[in-house]
Amino acid sequence: MIQVEKLSKRFNNFTALDGISLHIKQGESFALLGPNGAGKTTLVGILSTLLKPSSGRVLIDSVDIAEEPEEAKRRIGVVSHNPYLYDELTAKENLEFFAELYDSEPDINSLLAQVNLDHRARDMVGTFSRGMKQRLSIARAILHDPSILILDEPTSGLDITSRKAFYSLIKNLKSRGKTILLTTHYLDEARLLCDRGVVLNRGKVVRDIDLQASEALELEDIFEGLG
Amino acid sequence: MNFKHILSVVKKDLRVESRGKETVNFMFLFTFISLLMFNFATDPFSPVLNDVAPGFLWFVFIFAGMLGLSRAFLKEKETGTLQGLSLAPISNDDILYAKIIYNLILMLGIQIIAFPLFIVLFNYNIAGSTLDAFLVLTIGNVGFVVVGSFMSALVMSARSRELVLQIIVLPLLLPVIILIIISLRKVMIDAIPLLSIGEIKLAASYVVIMAVLASLLFDYIMEE
Amino acid sequence: MKFQRKQAVILLAVLWAVVLYAMYQVLFSLGPLSEELLRFEGDPMRHGYKIFFFSMQAAAITYIAFAVVLVGSVVYLRTKNLKWDTIASSSAKVGIVFTTILLVNGAIFSNVGWGAYWNWDPRQTTSLFLWFILAAYLSLRTAVDNIETRARLSAVLGIFGFVGVPLTHISSTIWVSNHPQLYNTAQSSGFSLDKSGLTLFMILMTSFLILYIYMLWLTYKIETQNQIYQNILRGEQ
Amino acid sequence: MTELTPAEVAMFRQIMAVAAILWTLLIIYIGYLDSKVRSLDERLK
């Protein structure tokens, strides 16, 4: 469960986030939509404790990320366009390393099987395709069994087949009751994976959308209007 | 200060380095070449060598170390994996300590190889105990690695970082550099036992002060 | 502006005259070192000790400049108010200009008086080291574009650099004491400043301080004006 | 005036000459800064 209360972030004189408030229930899949520079990445940066907010508060499973950042980090897994993996290490070594950091002993082989990379466990990640790296990145993000999964434009630059594989993995995680926060440009991706979402523009929540109910057409207009 | 985390990061860095090995080779070859060049600088049998050699030895480590240092944080910053570390529940200080230990292991590795090499190349007989000379060098390297790793993190987001790193680290290390040279000469020339050299104790205390300061200020560097 | 151009010109002229007059007095009216302190016949220390007047100022001004950098850095990290970062950077700029002048001055003196441009007078050496640290501080600032990151990183470096100040002083004093044939500090502070020597010292010190503060204020003003100017330009786009 | 050998007098004159140049440069530099501040002030008004 994620609670964002009047969150703002200013970079010298540019306001990236302007008093955002959100409430995402446990097990819900939520989409953040909006043009580039709307503040999506900044919001994700703060949620994943990489960025400090200028004002406002964020609670993850009622843990304030400003007060207990490390506790908050144990509850979130982040998949972004950067896989955060070491090319010089094998898939297994990468997961073992992160497992130690998260003080958890997951069954590495079953994790790799879940993202169907068990046949490449011993290979260097440097030899992996971008799609395989993203799948391994998911394994990295869920190895400490976080309750929340943050996907920051995870499928940018993936071809259709790897994107489909990626979606089926996320669907499987959704069914296991994980809360999912997705930021994306692809509207169909949002509709495919998420129940509810908001549209951000210039650091403000511009519109709340129920992704399952509204017709396809209307979505395009909402998005075009912002520019 | 979570030793398990520090150790796993060090283990990871060493394994990454063992795969690529480009930093270690680079540093060692550089050390070997500069020792050779210094050798040319003086006639191997002249008395002046005795006076100059300790300085050579110490300077070789500083410049070889400089090459290795910039890799400490820059590689992780460029590949983006540093953000991966900040995502994990590992405190910033542990990341700094891990990098310091990793760099120290590299430097000590170089030192173990270069020290006998120095004695052979310069056929230099150390007046004092070889172990003392080695320890003085180690303290110097620790100080170098502490300040170097910290500053390599500081310049991560600067343009032309390797350059700026050198300009920043050397002046800050001048006190340690001076004291190490004095101690080295006292050990290698006047054969004074380590414990009775005031300078080395002072150098060691400088290193401790720098280390404490580094961990206090490190959070400000990692803060986006 | 607090005071008009005319008053500024007068102030500068007065300071200029005072500094040169005091230096003239130090050189010409102050007596040589008392005999028993001299180590050997024709010891350049006879008047060489007078470098104390210059190197002491060099060290003092550099320390003060660095102290202001420290204060600016610490307060900036606490309050994240860019004004303090500007104070720190202005003080570094002034510090470097002043230290260069004083170092050259000291070097000239020691060359003429002592026969070597650099005689490792510990205060001179410390100012030289600090000159490098200030140069490092300023070069870091030029290498970072984002204003907030630049302020944060240079603040950290400023604090780190300041801790180096006492360390540098101690180590350069040790360096000199390890080389007896060099200019020896113990011996130079052996002499006691008589009344006229002390007053000259005070005159020089206060005029340098006034110059420093005036330069700091000007540099700070220019920096803030530039920032306002940028904002106006950005505002107009 | 204490008794100064001609060599010392010559030496000190040299020092004074250099010191004069240095300090005049500094004063001019400060004057330059001062006028820069005043001109920027006008432009900003």
XYZ file of C-alpha atoms in Angstrom:
733
model
C 0.000 0.000 0.000
C 1.476 3.413 -1.031
C 0.349 6.781 0.372
C 1.719 9.964 -1.190
C 0.751 13.135 0.678
C 1.215 16.596 -0.948
C 4.574 15.586 -2.417
C 6.641 18.297 -4.145
C 10.122 18.354 -5.659
C 11.907 21.450 -6.943
C 15.245 21.513 -8.820
C 16.730 25.058 -8.349
C 13.819 26.863 -10.030
C 12.061 24.053 -11.929
C 9.161 22.370 -10.118
C 9.151 18.684 -11.090
C 6.371 17.688 -8.665
C 3.774 20.113 -7.308
C 1.864 18.788 -4.288
C 0.932 15.307 -5.544
C -1.330 13.105 -3.412
C -2.009 9.447 -4.261
C -3.345 6.413 -2.490
C -2.662 2.944 -3.891
C -4.219 0.034 -2.026
C -2.403 -3.257 -1.411
C -2.570 -5.623 -4.406
C -3.746 -2.854 -6.758
C -1.989 -2.226 -10.108
C -1.663 1.466 -10.742
C -0.443 3.312 -13.845
C 1.300 6.681 -14.040
C 0.722 8.219 -17.447
C 1.742 11.530 -18.961
C 4.101 13.148 -21.455
C 7.849 13.291 -20.913
C 8.918 15.685 -18.172
C 5.520 15.405 -16.466
C 7.273 14.240 -13.274
C 6.765 10.468 -13.568
C 10.440 9.580 -13.215
C 10.896 12.082 -10.381
C 7.981 10.530 -8.495
C 9.408 7.042 -8.993
C 12.835 8.353 -7.912
C 11.357 9.530 -4.621
C 9.262 6.389 -4.091
C 12.345 4.205 -4.558
C 14.205 6.394 -1.987
C 16.766 7.494 -4.622
C 15.579 11.115 -4.502
C 14.739 13.248 -1.481
C 11.419 15.163 -1.719
C 11.438 18.949 -1.251
C 8.220 18.700 0.783
C 5.413 16.260 1.494
C 5.470 12.682 2.759
C 5.443 9.152 1.347
C 4.348 6.109 3.318
C 5.062 2.592 2.038
C 3.073 -0.010 4.017
C 2.809 2.838 6.600
C 6.619 3.167 6.763
C 7.740 6.763 6.202
C 10.527 6.571 3.597
C 12.213 9.694 5.021
C 12.480 8.217 8.531
C 13.258 4.600 7.728
C 14.618 4.459 4.191
C 16.190 1.037 4.625
C 12.971 -0.458 5.959
C 11.108 1.061 2.990
C 13.681 -0.356 0.569
C 12.988 -3.885 1.815
C 9.369 -3.495 0.773
C 9.917 -2.323 -2.791
C 11.432 -3.872 -5.892
C 12.326 -1.596 -8.795
C 12.525 -2.490 -12.477
C 13.589 0.423 -14.642
C 15.012 0.802 -18.148
C 18.413 0.361 -16.435
C 18.588 -3.303 -15.319
C 21.161 -2.533 -12.506
C 23.006 -5.731 -13.367
C 26.743 -6.447 -13.614
C 27.753 -7.552 -17.109
C 30.915 -9.206 -15.781
C 28.969 -11.488 -13.429
C 26.835 -14.471 -14.355
C 23.053 -14.375 -13.886
C 23.369 -16.550 -10.777
C 26.138 -14.396 -9.275
C 24.138 -11.220 -9.863
C 21.148 -12.632 -7.971
C 23.356 -14.033 -5.203
C 24.953 -10.617 -4.744
C 21.659 -8.770 -4.471
C 20.265 -11.514 -2.238
C 23.098 -10.848 0.218
C 22.379 -7.132 0.135
C 18.718 -7.734 0.869
C 19.651 -10.281 3.570
C 17.366 -12.883 2.025
C 18.106 -16.417 0.804
C 15.731 -16.923 -2.134
C 15.866 -20.116 -4.166
C 17.930 -18.679 -7.026
C 17.201 -21.517 -9.420
C 13.428 -21.271 -9.017
C 13.694 -17.470 -9.473
C 15.606 -17.981 -12.714
C 13.060 -20.600 -13.758
C 10.217 -18.133 -13.110
C 11.780 -15.672 -15.541
C 12.771 -18.670 -17.734
C 16.487 -17.945 -17.634
C 17.449 -21.099 -15.745
C 19.219 -22.386 -18.860
C 21.495 -19.286 -18.797
C 22.282 -19.288 -15.069
C 26.050 -19.670 -15.582
C 26.384 -17.221 -18.482
C 27.712 -13.670 -18.169
C 24.925 -11.107 -18.185
C 27.012 -9.156 -20.694
C 26.053 -11.785 -23.274
C 22.306 -11.357 -22.575
C 19.863 -9.572 -24.885
C 18.035 -6.549 -23.580
C 14.854 -8.601 -23.114
C 16.691 -11.229 -21.081
C 18.319 -8.525 -18.951
C 14.907 -7.028 -18.180
C 13.588 -10.440 -17.156
C 16.642 -10.962 -14.919
C 16.012 -7.465 -13.577
C 12.534 -8.603 -12.507
C 14.096 -11.576 -10.736
C 16.442 -9.123 -8.997
C 13.492 -6.932 -8.004
C 11.440 -9.738 -6.476
C 14.160 -11.848 -4.828
C 13.473 -10.271 -1.417
C 9.737 -10.808 -1.952
C 8.743 -7.118 -1.720
C 5.066 -6.247 -1.354
C 5.403 -3.433 -3.937
C 6.879 -3.575 -7.448
C 7.763 -0.304 -9.197
C 8.092 -0.567 -13.007
C 9.589 2.620 -14.483
C 9.094 2.393 -18.263
C 10.374 -1.195 -18.076
C 9.597 -2.220 -21.658
C 11.166 0.768 -23.442
C 13.350 -0.579 -26.212
C 12.070 -4.168 -26.021
C 10.860 -6.044 -29.095
C 7.364 -7.529 -29.214
C 8.275 -11.049 -28.114
C 10.301 -9.948 -25.055
C 7.578 -7.430 -24.209
C 4.944 -10.180 -24.266
C 7.143 -12.382 -22.073
C 7.557 -9.425 -19.715
C 3.780 -8.866 -19.518
C 3.061 -12.503 -18.663
C 5.609 -12.310 -15.816
C 3.993 -9.164 -14.417
C 0.522 -10.720 -14.701
C 1.782 -13.718 -12.737
C 3.140 -11.397 -10.008
C -0.154 -9.494 -9.953
C -1.982 -12.732 -9.295
C 0.285 -13.256 -6.281
C -1.174 -10.059 -4.769
C 1.780 -7.729 -5.299
C 1.036 -3.997 -5.596
C 2.291 -2.737 -8.959
C 3.124 0.848 -9.871
C 3.794 1.232 -13.604
C 4.994 4.373 -15.408
C 4.694 4.150 -19.162
C 4.003 5.911 -22.441
C 2.250 2.934 -23.979
C -1.467 3.284 -23.261
C -2.267 -0.296 -24.232
C 0.417 -1.504 -21.766
C -1.306 0.468 -18.989
C -4.701 -0.919 -19.918
C -3.272 -4.440 -20.139
C -1.563 -4.461 -16.749
C -3.325 -1.939 -14.535
C -6.797 -1.421 -13.053
C -6.524 2.280 -12.205
C -4.192 5.179 -13.078
C -3.599 8.908 -13.185
C -2.333 11.261 -15.830
C 0.455 13.592 -14.731
C 1.321 16.836 -16.427
C 3.870 19.418 -15.290
C 4.062 17.873 -11.842
C 0.311 17.780 -11.150
C -2.280 15.016 -11.214
C -4.405 16.112 -14.130
C -6.886 13.258 -14.353
C -7.880 10.063 -12.600
C -8.804 7.179 -14.927
C -10.400 3.805 -14.381
C -8.357 1.952 -17.034
C -10.628 -1.054 -17.330
C -13.945 0.803 -17.803
C -13.324 3.754 -20.166
C -13.390 3.231 -23.942
C -10.140 3.180 -25.911
C -10.877 6.393 -27.855
C -11.388 8.688 -24.910
C -7.970 7.670 -23.563
C -6.240 8.983 -26.676
C -7.987 12.365 -26.330
C -7.010 12.773 -22.653
C -3.418 12.118 -23.570
C -3.375 14.348 -26.642
C -4.889 17.306 -24.784
C -1.805 17.671 -22.579
C 0.999 18.006 -25.146
C 28.322 -0.609 9.666
C 27.073 -3.951 8.421
C 30.085 -6.153 7.741
C 28.071 -8.670 5.777
C 26.998 -6.007 3.300
C 30.486 -4.535 3.063
C 31.976 -7.962 2.420
C 29.461 -8.851 -0.267
C 30.141 -5.594 -2.121
C 33.903 -6.142 -1.849
C 33.485 -9.748 -3.006
C 31.395 -8.535 -5.937
C 33.953 -5.873 -6.912
C 36.815 -8.350 -6.709
C 34.923 -10.875 -8.808
C 34.052 -8.193 -11.391
C 37.692 -7.143 -11.440
C 38.909 -10.723 -11.720
C 36.812 -11.101 -14.868
C 37.986 -7.968 -16.576
C 41.348 -7.561 -14.794
C 41.965 -4.439 -16.858
C 42.462 -2.177 -13.815
C 44.861 -4.502 -12.040
C 46.971 -5.122 -15.123
C 46.972 -1.447 -15.915
C 48.125 -0.470 -12.443
C 50.798 -3.135 -12.249
C 52.280 -2.365 -15.669
C 52.266 1.314 -14.834
C 54.068 0.633 -11.554
C 56.638 -1.515 -13.296
C 57.289 1.060 -16.026
C 57.547 4.009 -13.647
C 59.927 2.072 -11.386
C 62.034 1.435 -14.465
C 61.898 5.066 -15.519
C 62.882 6.221 -12.047
C 65.700 3.750 -12.290
C 66.989 5.506 -15.368
C 66.759 8.789 -13.531
C 69.612 7.853 -11.251
C 72.849 5.939 -11.719
C 72.088 2.704 -9.806
C 75.366 2.713 -7.926
C 75.547 6.363 -6.971
C 75.168 7.350 -3.306
C 72.432 9.848 -4.214
C 70.163 6.910 -5.046
C 69.988 6.040 -1.400
C 68.545 9.426 -0.629
C 66.090 9.594 -3.519
C 64.807 6.019 -3.749
C 62.238 6.139 -0.890
C 60.586 9.098 -2.580
C 60.478 7.237 -5.893
C 58.920 4.206 -4.319
C 56.183 6.205 -2.644
C 55.430 8.338 -5.718
C 55.067 5.246 -7.876
C 52.272 4.062 -5.612
C 50.533 7.393 -5.639
C 50.340 7.564 -9.417
C 49.594 3.880 -9.894
C 46.891 4.230 -7.246
C 45.451 7.249 -9.045
C 44.770 5.092 -12.088
C 43.014 2.397 -10.079
C 41.047 4.848 -7.940
C 38.999 6.451 -10.626
C 37.485 3.078 -11.390
C 36.197 2.697 -7.814
C 32.942 4.619 -8.287
C 33.059 5.836 -11.857
C 32.500 2.450 -13.438
C 29.437 1.829 -11.267
C 28.139 5.309 -11.965
C 28.541 4.923 -15.739
C 26.856 1.528 -15.917
C 24.122 2.746 -13.565
C 24.693 -0.130 -11.163
C 25.465 2.356 -8.392
C 21.763 3.241 -8.360
C 21.077 -0.453 -7.964
C 23.169 -0.361 -4.779
C 21.335 2.690 -3.458
C 18.068 0.845 -4.029
C 19.232 -1.952 -1.782
C 18.943 -1.595 2.017
C 22.647 -0.912 2.380
C 23.748 2.296 4.065
C 25.885 4.720 2.043
C 28.766 4.397 4.479
C 28.935 0.661 3.870
C 29.279 1.321 0.146
C 32.151 3.733 0.863
C 33.899 1.305 3.229
C 33.505 -1.494 0.682
C 35.109 0.624 -2.032
C 37.920 1.645 0.313
C 38.644 -1.986 1.210
C 38.436 -3.017 -2.439
C 40.907 -0.318 -3.457
C 43.137 -1.184 -0.543
C 43.263 -4.813 -1.652
C 44.274 -3.661 -5.132
C 46.934 -1.309 -3.745
C 48.337 -3.930 -1.354
C 48.450 -6.413 -4.224
C 50.478 -3.932 -6.243
C 52.620 -3.158 -3.204
C 53.461 -6.820 -2.574
C 54.684 -7.167 -6.146
C 56.329 -3.762 -6.552
C 58.212 -3.669 -3.256
C 60.602 -6.578 -3.965
C 60.779 -5.390 -7.560
C 61.964 -2.018 -6.280
C 64.687 -3.645 -4.199
C 65.833 -5.734 -7.163
C 65.739 -2.921 -9.702
C 67.533 -0.446 -7.481
C 69.555 -3.177 -5.704
C 68.716 -1.158 -2.686
C 69.565 -2.543 0.711
C 67.155 -1.150 3.264
C 69.029 -0.004 6.325
C 66.096 -0.566 8.656
C 63.747 -3.539 8.759
C 62.019 -4.287 5.487
C 58.801 -4.977 7.322
C 58.826 -1.472 8.794
C 59.284 0.044 5.345
C 56.411 -2.099 4.088
C 54.197 -0.973 6.973
C 54.967 2.693 6.380
C 53.989 2.238 2.749
C 50.812 0.462 3.829
C 49.777 3.325 6.095
C 50.444 5.712 3.244
C 48.371 3.586 0.888
C 45.506 3.389 3.380
C 45.434 7.168 3.638
C 45.619 7.453 -0.119
C 42.796 4.966 -0.621
C 40.492 6.592 1.949
C 40.771 10.066 0.459
C 40.920 8.718 -3.084
C 37.786 6.570 -2.877
C 35.834 9.372 -1.204
C 36.875 11.906 -3.821
C 36.234 9.456 -6.648
C 32.631 9.353 -5.411
C 32.567 13.137 -5.102
C 33.630 13.772 -8.711
C 31.311 11.084 -10.100
C 28.898 13.578 -11.599
C 31.514 16.108 -12.718
C 32.777 16.592 -16.247
C 36.327 15.322 -17.014
C 36.226 13.457 -13.694
C 39.566 11.617 -13.933
C 41.317 14.973 -14.303
C 39.446 16.737 -11.533
C 40.010 13.724 -9.270
C 43.794 14.038 -9.527
C 43.717 17.793 -8.935
C 41.621 17.291 -5.805
C 43.225 14.230 -4.206
C 46.891 15.235 -4.392
C 46.693 18.573 -2.547
C 44.538 17.025 0.174
C 47.080 14.247 0.596
C 50.142 16.515 0.784
C 50.410 16.184 4.569
C 50.334 12.388 4.384
C 52.725 12.346 1.410
C 55.272 14.460 3.282
C 55.082 12.419 6.461
C 55.349 9.115 4.623
C 58.477 10.261 2.811
C 60.101 11.386 6.048
C 59.199 8.116 7.761
C 60.349 6.053 4.779
C 63.711 7.772 4.754
C 64.076 7.312 8.484
C 63.399 3.597 8.106
C 65.278 2.982 4.867
C 68.254 5.244 5.437
C 68.690 5.868 9.141
C 67.291 2.458 10.148
C 65.109 3.914 12.885
C 62.562 1.406 14.198
C 59.002 2.141 13.151
C 57.509 2.809 16.562
C 59.933 5.554 17.453
C 59.180 7.606 14.330
C 56.844 10.439 15.279
C 55.920 11.198 11.699
C 54.326 7.856 11.003
C 52.122 8.134 14.076
C 51.033 11.562 12.892
C 50.377 10.216 9.394
C 48.286 7.416 10.858
C 46.231 9.891 12.877
C 45.673 12.029 9.765
C 44.359 8.929 8.009
C 41.960 8.228 10.851
C 40.722 11.825 10.824
C 40.181 11.667 7.050
C 38.331 8.350 7.361
C 35.974 9.691 10.033
C 35.337 12.837 8.028
C 34.719 10.794 4.870
C 32.024 8.682 6.487
C 30.380 11.741 8.016
C 30.181 13.595 4.722
C 29.523 10.670 2.373
C 25.728 10.910 2.597
C 25.875 14.401 1.130
C 27.651 13.030 -1.931
C 25.219 10.215 -2.576
C 22.188 12.468 -2.092
C 20.665 13.149 -5.501
C 25.601 50.734 -2.944
C 26.480 51.587 0.595
C 29.089 54.107 -0.315
C 29.778 55.986 -3.522
C 32.576 55.433 -5.944
C 34.503 58.416 -4.609
C 34.720 56.951 -1.113
C 35.741 53.594 -2.542
C 38.602 55.155 -4.480
C 39.803 56.980 -1.390
C 39.642 53.818 0.696
C 41.671 51.896 -1.863
C 44.245 54.673 -2.213
C 44.662 54.910 1.565
C 45.047 51.169 1.925
C 47.531 51.073 -0.910
C 49.633 53.811 0.716
C 49.440 52.265 4.189
C 50.517 48.815 3.017
C 53.484 50.093 1.053
C 54.488 52.503 3.794
C 54.380 49.725 6.393
C 56.446 47.473 4.179
C 58.939 50.226 3.632
C 59.254 50.698 7.376
C 59.651 46.989 7.989
C 62.473 46.814 5.528
C 64.309 50.015 6.220
C 63.621 51.113 9.754
C 63.476 47.809 11.606
C 66.849 46.662 12.922
C 68.532 43.439 11.975
C 68.363 40.387 14.138
C 70.234 40.699 17.419
C 73.731 39.309 17.162
C 73.492 36.288 19.402
C 70.627 34.840 17.350
C 72.712 34.748 14.194
C 74.059 31.311 13.440
C 77.081 32.224 11.348
C 78.829 35.253 9.941
C 76.880 36.757 7.014
C 73.878 34.666 7.950
C 71.125 35.923 5.589
C 68.842 35.671 8.569
C 70.149 39.070 9.616
C 67.276 40.619 7.735
C 65.863 37.391 6.463
C 63.726 37.150 9.540
C 61.620 39.964 8.142
C 59.946 37.528 5.856
C 57.958 36.734 8.959
C 55.952 39.876 8.253
C 54.852 38.622 4.867
C 54.545 34.913 5.389
C 52.550 35.436 8.573
C 50.014 37.548 6.673
C 49.906 35.022 3.854
C 49.076 32.219 6.252
C 46.557 34.323 8.196
C 44.636 35.528 5.148
C 44.591 32.061 3.611
C 43.262 30.553 6.831
C 40.577 33.229 7.098
C 39.555 32.745 3.455
C 39.348 29.014 4.054
C 37.427 29.494 7.300
C 34.793 31.486 5.409
C 34.656 28.727 2.774
C 34.102 26.253 5.619
C 31.335 28.301 7.223
C 29.661 28.856 3.849
C 29.849 25.148 3.071
C 28.531 23.936 6.419
C 25.654 26.394 6.497
C 24.777 25.596 2.891
C 24.620 21.858 3.628
C 22.351 22.644 6.625
C 20.036 25.154 5.040
C 20.428 24.403 1.314
C 20.335 28.151 0.807
C 22.446 28.957 -2.255
C 23.442 32.321 -0.786
C 25.896 30.536 1.500
C 27.336 28.586 -1.378
C 28.006 31.872 -3.141
C 29.745 33.210 -0.038
C 31.948 30.103 0.077
C 32.852 30.305 -3.609
C 33.515 34.056 -3.465
C 35.804 33.555 -0.484
C 37.660 30.848 -2.383
C 38.136 33.166 -5.359
C 39.355 36.011 -3.151
C 41.490 33.550 -1.209
C 43.281 32.413 -4.325
C 43.931 35.952 -5.599
C 45.207 37.122 -2.231
C 47.341 34.052 -1.604
C 48.955 34.369 -5.012
C 49.912 37.969 -4.308
C 51.255 37.143 -0.863
C 53.151 34.076 -2.076
C 54.815 36.031 -4.875
C 55.615 38.780 -2.405
C 57.115 36.292 0.031
C 59.055 34.522 -2.710
C 60.537 37.804 -3.914
C 61.564 38.645 -0.405
C 63.141 35.290 0.266
C 64.936 35.284 -3.084
C 66.469 38.692 -2.518
C 67.004 38.190 1.194
C 67.861 34.560 1.171
C 69.026 33.672 -2.281
C 66.346 31.122 -3.085
C 62.887 31.817 -4.326
C 61.504 29.159 -2.092
C 62.990 28.618 1.299
C 60.292 26.363 2.674
C 59.218 28.778 5.301
C 56.429 26.710 6.844
C 53.886 29.465 6.655
C 54.715 30.071 3.022
C 54.549 26.354 2.355
C 51.205 26.010 4.071
C 49.799 28.887 2.047
C 51.091 27.203 -1.095
C 49.376 23.921 -0.188
C 46.180 25.790 0.606
C 46.499 27.587 -2.695
C 46.357 24.151 -4.365
C 43.355 23.086 -2.323
C 41.548 26.317 -3.225
C 42.477 25.720 -6.858
C 41.052 22.200 -6.575
C 37.870 23.638 -5.032
C 37.444 26.116 -7.881
C 38.277 23.592 -10.592
C 35.636 21.263 -9.164
C 33.122 24.083 -9.406
C 33.896 24.614 -13.068
C 33.484 20.884 -13.768
C 29.912 20.605 -12.435
C 27.034 22.324 -14.251
C 23.976 21.683 -12.123
C 23.914 24.528 -9.587
C 22.617 22.452 -6.687
C 24.991 19.524 -7.274
C 27.869 21.951 -7.671
C 27.001 23.670 -4.421
C 26.631 20.384 -2.546
C 29.846 18.795 -3.848
C 31.983 21.910 -3.426
C 30.612 22.304 0.100
C 31.790 18.781 0.925
C 35.182 19.521 -0.624
C 35.362 22.823 1.256
C 34.862 21.072 4.584
C 37.360 18.377 3.680
C 39.864 21.005 2.557
C 39.536 22.979 5.765
C 40.403 19.963 7.878
C 43.566 19.846 5.777
C 44.599 23.335 6.936
C 46.030 22.437 10.359
C 47.319 19.139 9.013
C 49.203 20.974 6.274
C 50.642 23.484 8.697
C 51.940 20.820 11.069
C 53.402 18.695 8.304
C 55.159 21.607 6.570
C 56.642 22.690 9.922
C 57.890 19.148 10.407
C 59.230 19.109 6.889
C 61.303 22.216 7.607
C 62.510 21.020 10.976
C 63.709 17.874 9.254
C 65.945 19.960 7.058
C 68.095 22.091 9.414
C 69.971 23.687 6.547
C 66.720 25.271 5.456
C 65.266 28.384 6.992
C 64.589 27.441 10.527
C 61.358 28.564 12.097
C 62.443 28.079 15.709
C 65.190 30.518 15.164
C 63.052 33.056 13.335
C 60.458 33.202 16.089
C 63.312 33.446 18.585
C 63.412 37.217 18.152
C 60.911 39.270 20.101
C 59.055 41.954 18.208
C 59.744 45.304 19.707
C 56.981 47.861 19.916
C 57.541 49.392 16.491
C 57.762 45.951 14.877
C 54.491 44.951 16.439
C 52.648 48.084 15.334
C 53.898 47.599 11.774
C 52.683 44.036 11.905
C 49.285 45.170 13.126
C 49.019 47.828 10.431
C 49.786 45.307 7.723
C 47.433 42.762 9.208
C 44.447 45.097 9.518
C 44.901 46.578 6.058
C 45.091 43.093 4.550
C 41.941 42.157 6.436
C 40.059 45.187 5.212
C 41.183 44.417 1.652
C 40.047 40.825 2.018
C 36.628 41.724 3.380
C 36.123 44.389 0.715
C 37.086 41.961 -2.066
C 34.892 39.249 -0.610
C 31.913 41.587 -0.524
C 32.533 42.717 -4.115
C 32.946 39.173 -5.446
C 29.831 38.084 -3.590
C 27.889 41.049 -5.016
C 29.012 40.276 -8.565
C 28.077 36.629 -8.208
C 24.566 37.403 -6.899
C 24.042 40.074 -9.534
C 25.020 37.579 -12.232
C 22.525 35.105 -10.857
C 19.759 37.709 -10.799
C 20.751 38.671 -14.327
C 20.510 35.006 -15.443
C 17.097 34.687 -13.847
C 15.864 37.803 -15.659
C 17.201 36.443 -18.947
C 15.613 33.052 -18.271
C 12.429 34.830 -17.247
C 12.297 36.684 -20.563
C 12.703 33.549 -22.707
C 67.469 54.402 10.231
C 69.565 51.464 11.362
C 72.951 50.963 9.751
C 72.286 49.146 6.491
C 75.035 47.947 4.238
C 74.731 49.254 0.655
C 74.008 45.675 -0.450
C 71.075 45.477 1.923
C 69.771 48.826 0.823
C 69.880 47.723 -2.807
C 68.214 44.446 -1.871
C 65.426 46.164 -0.017
C 64.829 48.608 -2.847
C 64.308 45.645 -5.142
C 61.849 44.146 -2.725
C 59.978 47.403 -2.368
C 59.811 47.790 -6.157
C 58.260 44.365 -6.604
C 55.978 44.786 -3.618
C 54.771 48.112 -5.004
C 53.937 46.539 -8.353
C 52.131 43.625 -6.747
C 50.035 45.706 -4.458
C 49.170 48.217 -7.151
C 47.954 45.318 -9.291
C 45.796 44.110 -6.427
C 44.339 47.541 -5.763
C 43.585 47.978 -9.466
C 41.933 44.567 -9.518
C 39.728 45.565 -6.568
C 38.911 48.850 -8.301
C 37.936 46.862 -11.380
C 35.663 44.646 -9.277
C 34.135 47.710 -7.683
C 33.304 49.351 -10.995
C 31.966 46.059 -12.309
C 29.569 45.875 -9.363
C 28.423 49.452 -9.964
C 27.826 48.885 -13.685
C 25.940 45.655 -13.027
C 23.820 47.543 -10.497
C 22.816 50.116 -13.094
C 22.000 47.448 -15.645
C 19.838 45.566 -13.187
C 17.810 48.631 -12.191
